[in-house]
Amino acid sequence: MLILGIESATAQVGCAVGGHEGVLASCHTSKGRRHAENLAPQIDFVRRQARIELEEISVVAIDLGPGLFTGLRVGIATAMAMAHALNVPMIGVSSLDLVAFPVRFTSRLIVAVLDARRGEVFSACYRHVPGGVQRITEPQVITPEDLAGELQATGEDVLLVGDGALRYADLFADLKGVDMADHGLAHPSASSLVQLAHAQALREEWVQPWELQPMYLRKPDAEINWIRRDS
Amino acid sequence: MTDFNQILGIETSCDETAAAVVVAAQTVRSSVVSSQIELHARYGGVVPEIASRAHVELLTPVVAQAIVEAGIENADVDAVAATYGPGLVGSLLVGVSAAKALALVWDVPFVGVNHLEAHLYASFLEEPTLELPLMVLLVSGGHTMLVNMKGHGDYEIIGSTLDDAAGEAYDKVARYLGLGYPGGPILDELSLQGDPTAIAFPRAMKNDGYDFSFSGLKTSVVNHVRKNPDVEAADVAASFQEAVADVLVTKARRAAREYGSKGICIGGGVAANSRLREAVLDACVADDLQAFLPSRSMCTDNAAMVAAAGWHRLHSDGPSRIDLGANPSLSL
Ligand SMILES: [Zn+2]
């Protein structure tokens, strides 16, 4: 079983191919936020490096977000079209799960924090469990100040990971018992996506392309204003 | 020319999610348009973020439907064309990304299409014998321009709007009159019961060059209604529509004469307007010009015109690069 993983929820865009033998090839670009320009050539490149034909792919995995809307949609639109054209199912994984996964070997509380712009972050908490991480809080949009307050209140040793944690590092740096994963782990990786999706694919936990739901977490501004006007 | 005949077109530049299969820029095998009008109605205009989200949700089923209705298999698609500009960047990116992915999997060429060029080709789809040079009046919610189409891929914009697009003026006036959204068709319907000569609204720059201005007209409608609160909305609608059509057609007619056009043709959402269609027809009869009025569904945004323009581009310039992005301010 071969899985193509696509992720584009942050300033980085990437893809990877893998399966039973692990990740065969992967590619990431994080300069210029040219997701739409970079993604299709990346997929072609990764496929060649892995020495496979696209027809051999049996599942398309996608980072569902939360993340930066426009970039996120480039990945989702690409992945849905690929799955549709290949006539294969899809597996969606949250971007927060993807940044928490690589730092799983810790007894600390793992807090994934991705930059949501406009002075907010997307965040969720995780614990190490055999084979991966388990999400123990619902993904949320929160100001970094409020998040810092929440972390302080837990009194636990915390490991922060993600570009949002780095962007607001000053707010978290002085908190007691808080440590921060470095730059190389700050973005969701397509390799992690392939690994996580592989486990789900073995359990046949997939959806059809038209059933996939992006995780935006934030309503469009116009809708927010409309709701405010109504209330 | 036998290669790349069967083209899948994709259009997501604004608030229509569309896909179509067209053979050799001539035969429309299927054309599916899923309109998002209801999603945007309560905001009185297209909300970019809502449009982008809807495109993601709708595009896969729309493409699947276009292929099924065309009676073909995925493997029969020879090339994939998608609008890459102008339009809303988030919306354009959905179509471009999906089109490139389909082309990659099917191992066929991808071609990026200029939305305005696609509107020009809408007429040729329905009337392949149209003679060039042609004066094209392109009028929609986003654009108002006069294009001298000299040859395939050879255009000159000779005039465009200096402020509001014609369709924008329609939407604003309709909103002011409390008619609902989208303004154009509702206002058109209402005007049938009104007197187009009831109010003499200004015709800005009517006899002056080929550029347009509609913001003054909109202000004048607002002022008139304010001063005459009892005025019949139908008369306002008919008189407003008359003023718009008068300016558009007077200029198109003068341009056709100056540039030696064989005919006048219209495109874009406002080209579905009944008064404008009538006025173009009258003008062409008077001046002994060919008139071409595409069917209403070919005037508004659709993907058949994208597939047709893509076919022409493919045969003149070859495929687009796979690293093509969206260009929201692309011009002709
Ligand atoms: Zn259009």
Coordinates of C-alpha atoms and ligand atoms in Angstrom, one line a residue:
Chain A
M1 CA 0.0 0.0 0.0
L2 CA 1.5 3.3 -1.1
I3 CA 0.4 6.6 0.4
L4 CA 0.9 10.1 -1.0
G5 CA 0.9 12.7 1.8
I6 CA 0.3 16.4 1.1
E7 CA 0.6 19.2 3.6
S8 CA 0.3 23.0 3.1
A9 CA -1.3 24.4 6.3
T10 CA 1.6 26.7 7.3
A11 CA 4.2 28.8 5.6
Q12 CA 5.7 25.5 4.4
V13 CA 4.4 23.2 1.7
G14 CA 5.4 19.6 1.2
C15 CA 4.6 16.1 0.1
A16 CA 5.9 12.6 0.7
V17 CA 5.4 9.0 -0.5
G18 CA 5.6 5.9 1.6
G19 CA 4.0 2.8 3.0
H20 CA 5.0 -0.4 4.7
E21 CA 8.7 0.3 4.1
G22 CA 8.4 3.8 5.7
V23 CA 8.8 7.0 3.8
L24 CA 10.3 6.5 0.3
A25 CA 10.8 10.2 -0.6
S26 CA 9.7 13.6 0.6
C27 CA 10.1 17.3 -0.2
H28 CA 9.4 20.5 1.6
T29 CA 9.7 24.2 0.7
S30 CA 9.2 27.0 3.1
K31 CA 10.2 30.1 1.2
G32 CA 7.9 32.6 -0.3
R33 CA 4.6 30.9 0.5
R34 CA 4.2 29.9 -3.2
H35 CA 2.2 26.8 -2.4
A36 CA 0.3 26.6 -5.6
E37 CA 3.4 27.1 -7.7
N38 CA 5.5 24.6 -5.7
L39 CA 3.2 21.7 -4.9
A40 CA 2.5 20.1 -8.2
P41 CA 6.2 20.1 -9.2
Q42 CA 7.0 18.6 -5.8
I43 CA 4.6 15.8 -6.2
D44 CA 6.1 15.0 -9.6
F45 CA 9.6 15.1 -8.1
V46 CA 8.8 12.9 -5.1
R47 CA 7.2 10.4 -7.3
R48 CA 10.3 10.2 -9.5
Q49 CA 12.6 10.0 -6.5
A50 CA 10.5 7.2 -5.1
R51 CA 10.5 5.5 -8.5
I52 CA 6.8 4.9 -8.6
E53 CA 4.0 5.7 -10.9
L54 CA 1.1 7.8 -9.5
E55 CA -1.3 5.0 -10.4
E56 CA 0.4 2.9 -7.7
I57 CA -0.9 5.2 -5.0
S58 CA -3.7 3.7 -3.0
V59 CA -4.5 6.4 -0.5
V60 CA -4.0 10.2 -0.6
A61 CA -3.4 11.7 2.9
I62 CA -3.9 15.4 3.6
D63 CA -3.2 17.8 6.3
L64 CA -6.7 19.1 7.1
G65 CA -5.6 22.2 9.1
P66 CA -6.0 24.3 11.1
G67 CA -3.7 26.7 9.3
L68 CA -3.5 29.6 6.9
F69 CA -6.6 29.4 4.8
T70 CA -5.3 30.0 1.3
G71 CA -2.3 27.7 1.5
L72 CA -4.3 25.1 3.2
R73 CA -6.8 25.0 0.4
V74 CA -4.1 24.6 -2.2
G75 CA -3.1 21.3 -0.6
I76 CA -6.7 20.2 0.0
A77 CA -7.8 21.0 -3.6
T78 CA -4.8 19.2 -5.0
A79 CA -5.2 16.2 -2.8
M80 CA -9.0 15.9 -3.5
A81 CA -8.4 16.1 -7.2
M82 CA -5.6 13.5 -7.1
A83 CA -7.7 11.1 -5.1
H84 CA -10.7 11.6 -7.4
A85 CA -8.5 11.1 -10.5
L86 CA -6.9 8.0 -9.0
N87 CA -10.2 6.7 -7.7
V88 CA -8.7 6.1 -4.2
P89 CA -9.9 7.1 -0.7
M90 CA -8.4 9.9 1.5
I91 CA -7.2 10.2 5.0
G92 CA -7.2 13.6 6.7
V93 CA -5.0 14.4 9.7
S94 CA -4.9 17.6 11.7
S95 CA -1.9 19.9 11.3
L96 CA -1.6 20.0 15.2
D97 CA -1.4 16.2 15.3
L98 CA 1.4 16.4 12.7
V99 CA 3.6 18.8 14.7
A100 CA 3.0 16.9 18.0
F101 CA 3.9 13.5 16.5
P102 CA 7.7 14.0 15.9
V103 CA 8.2 15.1 19.6
R104 CA 6.3 12.2 21.1
F105 CA 9.1 10.7 23.1
T106 CA 8.7 12.8 26.2
S107 CA 6.8 12.6 29.4
R108 CA 6.0 16.3 29.3
L109 CA 2.6 17.6 28.2
I110 CA 3.0 18.3 24.5
V111 CA 1.3 21.5 23.3
A112 CA 1.1 22.1 19.6
V113 CA 1.0 25.8 18.7
L114 CA 0.6 27.0 15.1
D115 CA 0.5 30.6 14.0
A116 CA -3.0 31.7 13.1
R117 CA -2.1 35.3 12.3
R118 CA -3.9 38.3 13.7
G119 CA -2.4 37.8 17.1
E120 CA -3.8 34.3 17.6
V121 CA -2.6 30.7 17.5
F122 CA -4.2 27.3 16.9
S123 CA -3.4 25.0 19.7
A124 CA -4.1 21.5 21.2
C125 CA -2.5 19.3 24.0
Y126 CA -1.1 15.8 23.6
R127 CA 0.4 13.0 25.6
H128 CA 2.8 10.3 24.5
V129 CA 1.1 6.9 24.1
P130 CA 2.6 3.7 22.6
G131 CA 3.0 4.3 18.9
G132 CA 2.3 8.0 18.9
V133 CA 0.5 10.8 20.6
Q134 CA -3.0 11.1 21.9
R135 CA -4.8 14.5 21.7
I136 CA -6.3 15.3 25.0
T137 CA -7.9 18.7 24.3
E138 CA -9.9 20.0 21.3
P139 CA -8.1 22.2 18.8
Q140 CA -8.8 25.8 19.6
V141 CA -8.0 29.4 18.4
I142 CA -6.6 31.4 21.3
T143 CA -4.4 34.4 21.9
P144 CA -0.8 33.5 22.9
E145 CA -1.3 35.5 26.1
D146 CA -4.3 33.4 27.1
L147 CA -2.4 30.2 26.2
A148 CA 0.5 31.3 28.3
G149 CA -1.9 31.8 31.2
E150 CA -3.4 28.3 30.7
L151 CA 0.0 26.7 30.6
Q152 CA 1.0 28.4 33.8
A153 CA -2.2 27.1 35.5
T154 CA -1.5 23.5 34.6
G155 CA 1.6 23.5 36.7
E156 CA 2.9 20.7 34.5
D157 CA 6.1 20.4 32.6
V158 CA 5.3 21.4 29.1
L159 CA 6.9 21.0 25.7
L160 CA 5.8 23.6 23.1
V161 CA 6.1 22.8 19.4
G162 CA 5.1 24.6 16.3
D163 CA 5.7 27.9 14.5
G164 CA 3.2 29.7 16.7
A165 CA 5.2 28.8 19.8
L166 CA 8.4 30.2 18.2
R167 CA 6.6 33.4 17.0
Y168 CA 5.5 34.2 20.5
A169 CA 8.6 32.6 22.2
D170 CA 9.0 35.8 24.4
L171 CA 5.6 35.1 26.0
F172 CA 6.4 31.5 26.8
A173 CA 10.2 31.7 27.6
D174 CA 9.8 32.8 31.2
L175 CA 7.1 30.3 32.2
K176 CA 8.2 27.7 34.7
G177 CA 8.6 24.2 33.4
V178 CA 8.1 25.2 29.8
D179 CA 10.5 24.0 27.1
M180 CA 10.3 24.7 23.4
A181 CA 11.1 22.4 20.3
D182 CA 13.3 24.1 17.8
H183 CA 12.9 25.4 14.3
G184 CA 13.3 22.1 12.5
L185 CA 10.2 20.8 14.1
A186 CA 8.0 23.9 13.8
H187 CA 6.0 22.9 10.7
P188 CA 3.8 19.8 10.0
S189 CA 5.8 17.3 8.0
A190 CA 4.5 15.3 5.1
S191 CA 6.7 12.4 6.3
S192 CA 4.8 12.4 9.6
L193 CA 1.6 12.6 7.7
V194 CA 2.5 9.4 5.7
Q195 CA 3.4 7.6 8.9
L196 CA 0.2 8.5 10.7
A197 CA -2.0 7.9 7.7
H198 CA -0.4 4.5 7.2
A199 CA -1.6 3.3 10.6
Q200 CA -5.1 4.6 9.8
A201 CA -5.1 3.0 6.4
L202 CA -4.3 -0.4 7.9
R203 CA -7.5 0.0 9.9
E204 CA -9.3 1.3 6.7
E205 CA -10.2 4.6 8.4
W206 CA -10.6 6.6 5.3
V207 CA -13.1 8.8 3.6
Q208 CA -14.1 9.5 0.0
P209 CA -12.8 12.8 -1.6
W210 CA -16.2 14.5 -1.5
E211 CA -16.6 13.7 2.2
L212 CA -13.4 15.4 3.3
Q213 CA -13.9 18.4 5.7
P214 CA -11.1 21.0 6.1
M215 CA -10.5 22.1 9.7
Y216 CA -10.7 25.9 9.5
L217 CA -11.6 26.5 13.2
R218 CA -12.3 30.1 12.3
K219 CA -15.4 31.3 10.5
P220 CA -15.1 33.7 7.5
D221 CA -15.0 37.4 8.8
A222 CA -18.2 38.2 7.0
E223 CA -20.0 35.4 8.8
I224 CA -18.6 36.5 12.2
N225 CA -19.8 40.1 11.5
W226 CA -23.2 38.8 10.5
I227 CA -23.6 36.8 13.7
R228 CA -22.5 39.8 15.7
R229 CA -25.0 42.0 13.9
D230 CA -27.8 39.5 14.6
S231 CA -27.1 39.2 18.3
Chain B
M1 CA -4.8 19.2 -34.7
T2 CA -6.2 15.9 -33.7
D3 CA -4.3 15.9 -30.5
F4 CA -5.7 17.3 -27.3
N5 CA -9.2 17.4 -28.7
Q6 CA -11.2 16.6 -25.7
I7 CA -10.6 19.2 -23.0
L8 CA -11.8 19.4 -19.5
G9 CA -12.3 23.0 -18.5
I10 CA -12.4 24.3 -14.9
E11 CA -13.7 27.7 -13.8
T12 CA -13.5 29.0 -10.2
S13 CA -12.5 32.7 -10.5
C14 CA -15.5 34.1 -8.7
D15 CA -18.7 32.5 -7.3
E16 CA -19.5 29.8 -9.8
T17 CA -17.9 26.4 -9.5
A18 CA -17.9 25.0 -13.0
A19 CA -16.5 22.2 -15.1
A20 CA -17.1 21.3 -18.8
V21 CA -15.9 18.9 -21.5
V22 CA -15.5 20.5 -24.9
V23 CA -14.2 18.9 -28.1
A24 CA -11.9 21.0 -30.3
A25 CA -13.3 24.3 -29.0
Q26 CA -16.5 23.5 -30.9
T27 CA -18.7 20.9 -29.4
V28 CA -19.8 21.2 -25.8
R29 CA -20.3 17.7 -24.5
S30 CA -21.1 18.9 -21.0
S31 CA -21.2 22.1 -19.0
V32 CA -21.9 22.0 -15.3
V33 CA -22.2 25.2 -13.3
S34 CA -22.8 25.2 -9.6
S35 CA -23.7 28.7 -8.4
Q36 CA -23.0 29.9 -4.9
I37 CA -25.6 32.8 -5.2
E38 CA -27.5 31.6 -2.1
L39 CA -24.3 31.5 0.0
H40 CA -23.5 35.2 -0.7
A41 CA -27.0 36.6 -0.9
R42 CA -27.3 37.8 2.7
Y43 CA -24.1 39.7 2.4
G44 CA -25.2 41.5 -0.8
G45 CA -22.1 40.5 -2.7
V46 CA -19.5 37.8 -3.1
V47 CA -17.5 37.1 0.1
P48 CA -14.1 35.8 -1.0
E49 CA -13.4 33.5 1.9
I50 CA -16.9 31.9 1.7
A51 CA -16.5 31.5 -2.1
S52 CA -13.1 29.8 -1.7
R53 CA -14.5 27.4 0.9
A54 CA -17.4 26.5 -1.3
H55 CA -15.2 25.9 -4.3
V56 CA -13.2 23.3 -2.3
E57 CA -16.4 21.5 -1.4
L58 CA -18.1 21.7 -4.8
L59 CA -15.3 21.2 -7.3
T60 CA -14.8 17.4 -7.1
P61 CA -18.5 16.6 -7.6
V62 CA -18.8 19.2 -10.3
V63 CA -15.8 17.7 -12.3
A64 CA -17.2 14.2 -11.8
Q65 CA -20.6 15.3 -13.1
A66 CA -19.1 17.0 -16.1
I67 CA -17.3 13.8 -17.1
V68 CA -20.3 11.6 -16.5
E69 CA -22.6 14.0 -18.5
A70 CA -20.1 14.1 -21.3
G71 CA -20.4 10.3 -21.6
I72 CA -16.7 9.8 -21.4
E73 CA -14.2 8.2 -19.0
N74 CA -11.4 10.0 -17.2
A75 CA -8.9 8.4 -19.6
D76 CA -10.6 10.1 -22.5
V77 CA -9.6 13.6 -21.3
D78 CA -6.8 14.9 -23.5
A79 CA -6.0 18.1 -21.6
V80 CA -7.1 20.0 -18.5
A81 CA -7.7 23.8 -18.8
A82 CA -8.3 26.1 -15.8
T83 CA -8.9 29.8 -15.3
Y84 CA -5.8 31.3 -13.5
G85 CA -6.8 34.9 -13.6
P86 CA -8.2 37.5 -13.2
G87 CA -10.5 36.9 -10.3
L88 CA -10.4 36.2 -6.5
V89 CA -7.0 34.8 -5.7
G90 CA -8.3 32.2 -3.1
S91 CA -10.9 31.0 -5.5
L92 CA -8.6 30.8 -8.5
L93 CA -6.1 28.8 -6.6
V94 CA -8.6 26.0 -5.9
G95 CA -9.3 25.5 -9.6
V96 CA -5.7 25.8 -10.7
S97 CA -4.5 23.4 -8.0
A98 CA -7.1 20.8 -8.8
A99 CA -6.5 21.1 -12.6
K100 CA -2.8 20.6 -12.2
A101 CA -3.4 17.5 -10.0
L102 CA -5.8 16.0 -12.5
A103 CA -3.3 16.7 -15.4
L104 CA -0.5 15.0 -13.4
V105 CA -2.5 11.9 -12.6
W106 CA -3.9 11.5 -16.1
D107 CA -0.5 12.5 -17.6
V108 CA -2.0 15.0 -20.0
P109 CA -1.1 18.7 -20.6
F110 CA -2.4 21.4 -18.3
V111 CA -3.2 24.9 -19.7
G112 CA -3.9 28.1 -17.7
V113 CA -6.6 30.3 -19.2
N114 CA -7.2 34.0 -19.0
H115 CA -10.9 34.4 -17.8
L116 CA -11.4 37.4 -20.1
E117 CA -10.1 35.5 -23.1
A118 CA -12.5 32.7 -22.2
H119 CA -15.4 35.2 -22.3
L120 CA -14.3 36.2 -25.8
Y121 CA -14.4 32.5 -26.9
A122 CA -17.8 31.9 -25.5
S123 CA -19.2 33.4 -28.7
F124 CA -17.1 31.3 -31.0
L125 CA -18.3 28.2 -29.2
E126 CA -21.9 28.9 -30.3
E127 CA -21.1 30.6 -33.6
P128 CA -17.8 29.2 -35.1
T129 CA -18.3 31.2 -38.3
L130 CA -18.1 34.6 -36.6
E131 CA -15.9 36.8 -38.8
L132 CA -13.0 38.8 -37.5
P133 CA -12.2 41.6 -36.7
L134 CA -14.9 41.7 -34.1
M135 CA -15.8 44.3 -31.5
V136 CA -16.5 42.6 -28.2
L137 CA -18.3 44.3 -25.4
L138 CA -17.3 42.5 -22.2
V139 CA -19.6 43.5 -19.3
S140 CA -19.8 41.7 -15.9
G141 CA -19.7 42.4 -12.2
G142 CA -16.0 42.7 -12.4
H143 CA -15.3 44.1 -15.9
T144 CA -16.5 46.5 -18.4
M145 CA -14.4 46.7 -21.5
L146 CA -14.5 47.1 -25.3
V147 CA -12.1 44.7 -27.0
N148 CA -11.1 44.8 -30.6
M149 CA -10.6 41.2 -31.5
K150 CA -8.4 41.2 -34.5
G151 CA -7.5 37.5 -34.6
H152 CA -7.3 34.5 -32.4
G153 CA -5.1 35.5 -29.5
D154 CA -4.8 39.0 -30.9
Y155 CA -6.8 41.5 -28.9
E156 CA -6.7 45.2 -28.1
I157 CA -8.6 46.7 -25.2
I158 CA -9.7 50.0 -26.5
G159 CA -11.8 51.1 -23.6
S160 CA -12.6 50.1 -20.0
T161 CA -14.3 51.4 -16.9
L162 CA -12.7 54.2 -14.9
D163 CA -14.6 53.3 -11.8
D164 CA -17.4 50.8 -11.2
A165 CA -18.0 47.8 -13.6
A166 CA -21.5 47.9 -15.2
G167 CA -22.5 44.8 -13.2
E168 CA -21.4 46.5 -10.0
A169 CA -23.6 49.5 -10.8
Y170 CA -26.5 47.1 -11.3
D171 CA -25.8 45.4 -7.9
K172 CA -25.5 48.7 -6.1
V173 CA -28.7 50.2 -7.5
A174 CA -30.6 47.0 -6.9
R175 CA -29.4 47.0 -3.3
Y176 CA -30.3 50.6 -2.9
L177 CA -33.8 49.9 -4.2
G178 CA -34.0 46.9 -1.8
L179 CA -34.4 44.4 -4.6
G180 CA -32.1 41.7 -3.3
Y181 CA -29.1 39.8 -4.7
P182 CA -27.9 39.3 -7.4
G183 CA -29.1 42.7 -8.6
G184 CA -28.8 42.3 -12.3
P185 CA -31.5 39.7 -13.1
I186 CA -33.9 41.1 -10.5
L187 CA -33.5 44.7 -11.8
D188 CA -33.9 43.4 -15.4
E189 CA -37.2 41.7 -14.5
L190 CA -38.6 44.7 -12.7
S191 CA -37.7 47.1 -15.6
L192 CA -40.0 45.2 -17.9
Q193 CA -42.9 46.9 -16.0
G194 CA -41.3 50.3 -16.0
D195 CA -41.0 53.2 -18.4
P196 CA -37.4 53.6 -19.7
T197 CA -38.0 57.2 -20.6
A198 CA -39.5 58.2 -17.2
I199 CA -36.3 59.6 -15.8
A200 CA -33.4 61.0 -17.8
F201 CA -30.4 59.6 -15.9
P202 CA -27.0 60.9 -17.1
R203 CA -25.0 59.1 -19.8
A204 CA -21.5 59.8 -18.6
M205 CA -18.9 60.2 -21.4
K206 CA -21.3 58.9 -23.9
N207 CA -19.8 60.7 -26.9
D208 CA -16.3 60.9 -25.5
G209 CA -13.7 58.2 -26.1
Y210 CA -14.2 54.5 -25.3
D211 CA -13.8 54.5 -21.5
F212 CA -16.8 54.1 -19.2
S213 CA -17.9 55.6 -15.9
F214 CA -20.8 54.3 -13.9
S215 CA -20.3 55.7 -10.4
G216 CA -22.0 59.0 -11.3
L217 CA -25.1 57.2 -12.7
K218 CA -25.4 55.2 -9.4
T219 CA -25.2 58.4 -7.4
S220 CA -27.8 60.0 -9.6
V221 CA -30.2 57.1 -9.0
V222 CA -29.8 57.4 -5.3
N223 CA -30.3 61.2 -5.4
H224 CA -33.4 60.9 -7.6
V225 CA -35.0 58.3 -5.3
R226 CA -34.2 60.5 -2.2
K227 CA -35.8 63.5 -3.8
N228 CA -38.8 61.6 -5.1
P229 CA -39.6 59.0 -2.5
D230 CA -42.9 58.0 -4.3
V231 CA -41.2 57.2 -7.6
E232 CA -42.1 53.8 -9.1
A233 CA -39.2 51.4 -8.6
A234 CA -39.9 49.9 -12.0
D235 CA -39.5 53.3 -13.7
V236 CA -36.2 53.8 -11.9
A237 CA -35.0 50.3 -12.9
A238 CA -36.1 50.8 -16.5
S239 CA -34.6 54.2 -16.8
F240 CA -31.3 53.2 -15.2
Q241 CA -31.1 50.1 -17.4
E242 CA -31.8 52.3 -20.5
A243 CA -28.9 54.7 -19.5
V244 CA -26.5 51.8 -19.1
A245 CA -27.4 50.2 -22.4
D246 CA -27.4 53.5 -24.2
V247 CA -23.8 54.3 -23.1
L248 CA -22.5 50.7 -23.8
V249 CA -24.1 50.3 -27.2
T250 CA -23.3 53.9 -28.4
K251 CA -19.7 53.3 -27.7
A252 CA -19.5 49.8 -29.1
R253 CA -21.2 51.0 -32.3
R254 CA -18.8 53.9 -32.7
A255 CA -15.9 51.6 -32.1
A256 CA -17.1 49.1 -34.6
R257 CA -17.2 51.8 -37.2
E258 CA -13.8 53.2 -36.4
Y259 CA -12.1 49.8 -36.2
G260 CA -13.8 48.4 -39.3
S261 CA -15.3 45.5 -37.3
K262 CA -17.4 42.9 -39.1
G263 CA -19.7 42.7 -36.2
I264 CA -20.4 43.3 -32.5
C265 CA -20.6 40.6 -29.9
I266 CA -21.2 40.7 -26.2
G267 CA -20.0 38.6 -23.2
G268 CA -20.0 38.6 -19.4
G269 CA -22.8 38.4 -16.9
V270 CA -24.4 41.7 -17.9
A271 CA -24.6 40.5 -21.5
A272 CA -27.6 38.4 -20.3
N273 CA -29.5 41.7 -19.7
S274 CA -32.5 41.9 -22.0
R275 CA -32.4 45.6 -22.8
L276 CA -28.7 45.4 -23.6
R277 CA -29.3 42.5 -26.0
E278 CA -32.1 44.3 -27.7
A279 CA -30.0 47.5 -28.1
V280 CA -27.0 45.7 -29.6
L281 CA -29.3 43.9 -32.1
D282 CA -31.0 47.2 -33.1
A283 CA -27.6 48.9 -33.5
C284 CA -26.2 46.1 -35.7
V285 CA -29.3 46.1 -37.9
A286 CA -29.0 49.8 -38.4
D287 CA -25.3 49.7 -39.2
D288 CA -25.4 46.5 -41.3
L289 CA -23.1 44.6 -38.9
Q290 CA -23.2 41.0 -37.7
A291 CA -24.6 40.8 -34.2
F292 CA -23.8 37.9 -32.0
L293 CA -25.6 37.5 -28.6
P294 CA -24.4 34.3 -26.9
S295 CA -27.1 32.3 -25.0
R296 CA -27.6 33.6 -21.5
S297 CA -25.8 30.6 -19.9
M298 CA -22.8 31.2 -22.1
C299 CA -22.6 34.9 -21.1
T300 CA -22.3 34.2 -17.4
D301 CA -19.3 32.4 -16.0
N302 CA -19.0 28.8 -17.2
A303 CA -16.2 26.3 -17.9
A304 CA -17.1 25.5 -21.5
M305 CA -15.6 28.8 -22.6
V306 CA -12.5 28.0 -20.5
A307 CA -12.1 24.7 -22.3
A308 CA -12.5 26.4 -25.6
A309 CA -10.0 29.2 -24.8
G310 CA -7.7 26.5 -23.4
W311 CA -7.8 24.6 -26.7
H312 CA -6.8 27.7 -28.7
R313 CA -4.0 28.4 -26.2
L314 CA -2.8 24.9 -26.3
H315 CA -2.6 24.9 -30.1
S316 CA -0.9 28.3 -30.3
D317 CA 1.5 28.3 -27.3
G318 CA 1.5 24.7 -26.0
P319 CA 0.9 23.6 -22.4
S320 CA 1.4 25.8 -19.4
R321 CA 4.1 25.0 -16.8
I322 CA 3.1 22.9 -13.9
D323 CA 4.4 25.6 -11.5
L324 CA 1.8 28.1 -12.8
G325 CA 0.0 29.9 -9.9
A326 CA -2.9 32.3 -9.9
N327 CA -2.8 35.8 -11.2
P328 CA -5.7 37.8 -9.7
S329 CA -5.0 40.9 -11.8
L330 CA -4.2 39.2 -15.1
S331 CA -5.2 41.4 -18.1
L332 CA -6.0 40.5 -21.6
Ligands
ZN1 ZN -16.6 36.3 -16.0

